[in-house]
């Protein structure tokens, strides 16, 4: 072997030694938890991961502290179902997964790579927060990361997976991303932990009650998906990515059209009486491919359904009132949940399919004081702003402001359909009769009999979809069993939709 070859062999040996040091990780501290690299391997296609910044080392603090390779975060790129994706995984075995300067710079560089290449970015979060030893440098990198999140918003899909603690400043980056997945019993996300809260306010609570996966999914709405374990969380991410385009300039992926359920039962799904509830999911499963929907924030504001699905192999975003919960009324939480989902679909070119059965906005002192006007207006704004294809089906009641906001023609819906069971009016018959005929009813010898006659007369005219159809506010009244065929035809017709908007920096949604 020549001297040159000897020298090269020595350098390769040194490289291999350093690489072994860089990829060596300690066992996770929590039972059932995977290591950072294991998580990436389970998420990505086998053998597709290419690491970036593997030889980056923690900054020297001048006190003889260790400077491990990677600095507590593994970054790189690979594929999911053959499609490119960037990913970072925080390593809780290195400085507790806390963010230091090198850690932050690696993550920011990955975000920039994702933006340049136009691919989704997935963050696997398991961090103790800011690295106290590095002081303001750590805080600065949190702000730099958030700036990249904002820069990427609406350009590439951003998905956060919380696999352990995510506290303080670390929680704000996932809050800006598009979707957050949490693991039941293992994930926690809050600004201030239980100990600090007790010290400051005297309130006693636990991490699980404060910001556990169930609290974040059902109470405060900070998370979008609840996973049973880490494997389920990573499977959820893979499933979610299958509905999404790589970036805002590409169409969502298309698949061979799935099977369609027997739609004949739809003719009998809506009860005759308005007071009787039914499950809107029965309708949705009969319309979308294979009856499959990926529900978003399923446990939060259950009076409205948001889900990703496919119709004839193409992705759609489904928004539907759920009569099983509060009669499908729109309250603050439902309005904000749906508004965010509508805006996400619009940002990434996913058509919107709306099913309306709504009595209106929820009234009451708590809702008014909580800002139902300002916060309910978010859904109006989102629908009016959206330029993707919008198809609406009015299933039963569509009253007052609820009719207007749930994908009506007046907010820019392209094609509106109604079932014969639809009742489109300012308010329900009972309320309308009480207002319009108050004096007559007060003077009547038999007010109940008169009320029944007036209600029947109101329902025969205003309690139908036909006045709206006469005005062109509804394009067609269809038999429920024909919904899938009409929806598929409408979405095909709208594939080439063009909707130029006025030139502006951005709108001012009522936040």
mmCIF file of N, CA and C in Angstrom, residues 8 69 77 97 112 118 176 282 289 336 374 426 440 454 481:
data_model
loop_
_atom_site.group_PDB
_atom_site.id
_atom_site.type_symbol
_atom_site.label_atom_id
_atom_site.label_comp_id
_atom_site.label_asym_id
_atom_site.label_seq_id
_atom_site.Cartn_x
_atom_site.Cartn_y
_atom_site.Cartn_z
ATOM 1 N N UNK A 8 -4.847 7.852 3.507
ATOM 2 C CA UNK A 8 -6.293 7.873 3.263
ATOM 3 C C UNK A 8 -7.009 6.853 4.129
ATOM 4 N N UNK A 69 -21.479 14.989 19.756
ATOM 5 C CA UNK A 69 -21.886 15.203 18.369
ATOM 6 C C UNK A 69 -23.417 15.283 18.295
ATOM 7 N N UNK A 77 -33.086 14.012 5.940
ATOM 8 C CA UNK A 77 -34.189 13.878 4.992
ATOM 9 C C UNK A 77 -34.289 12.433 4.525
ATOM 10 N N UNK A 97 -32.479 16.731 25.846
ATOM 11 C CA UNK A 97 -33.123 17.204 24.626
ATOM 12 C C UNK A 97 -33.288 18.711 24.584
ATOM 13 N N UNK A 112 -34.793 25.395 6.408
ATOM 14 C CA UNK A 112 -34.435 26.082 5.167
ATOM 15 C C UNK A 112 -34.298 25.094 4.012
ATOM 16 N N UNK A 118 -39.002 22.213 -1.239
ATOM 17 C CA UNK A 118 -40.451 22.105 -1.346
ATOM 18 C C UNK A 118 -40.991 20.789 -0.849
ATOM 19 N N UNK A 176 -47.527 26.689 15.911
ATOM 20 C CA UNK A 176 -47.582 27.375 14.619
ATOM 21 C C UNK A 176 -47.649 26.380 13.458
ATOM 22 N N UNK A 282 -72.381 8.844 9.370
ATOM 23 C CA UNK A 282 -73.020 7.842 8.504
ATOM 24 C C UNK A 282 -73.122 8.353 7.064
ATOM 25 N N UNK A 289 -64.369 7.804 -0.554
ATOM 26 C CA UNK A 289 -63.773 6.534 -0.980
ATOM 27 C C UNK A 289 -63.545 5.608 0.210
ATOM 28 N N UNK A 336 -63.495 28.205 15.535
ATOM 29 C CA UNK A 336 -62.044 28.303 15.385
ATOM 30 C C UNK A 336 -61.454 27.016 14.829
ATOM 31 N N UNK A 374 -66.409 38.021 17.407
ATOM 32 C CA UNK A 374 -65.070 38.091 16.808
ATOM 33 C C UNK A 374 -64.559 36.705 16.402
ATOM 34 N N UNK A 426 -84.381 31.808 8.034
ATOM 35 C CA UNK A 426 -83.764 32.677 9.025
ATOM 36 C C UNK A 426 -83.739 31.989 10.382
ATOM 37 N N UNK A 440 -101.425 37.499 17.155
ATOM 38 C CA UNK A 440 -102.508 36.578 16.781
ATOM 39 C C UNK A 440 -102.615 35.431 17.770
ATOM 40 N N UNK A 454 -99.938 27.431 11.877
ATOM 41 C CA UNK A 454 -98.962 28.401 11.387
ATOM 42 C C UNK A 454 -97.589 27.759 11.173
ATOM 43 N N UNK A 481 -79.492 9.498 -1.900
ATOM 44 C CA UNK A 481 -78.730 8.356 -2.439
ATOM 45 C C UNK A 481 -77.818 8.762 -3.602
#
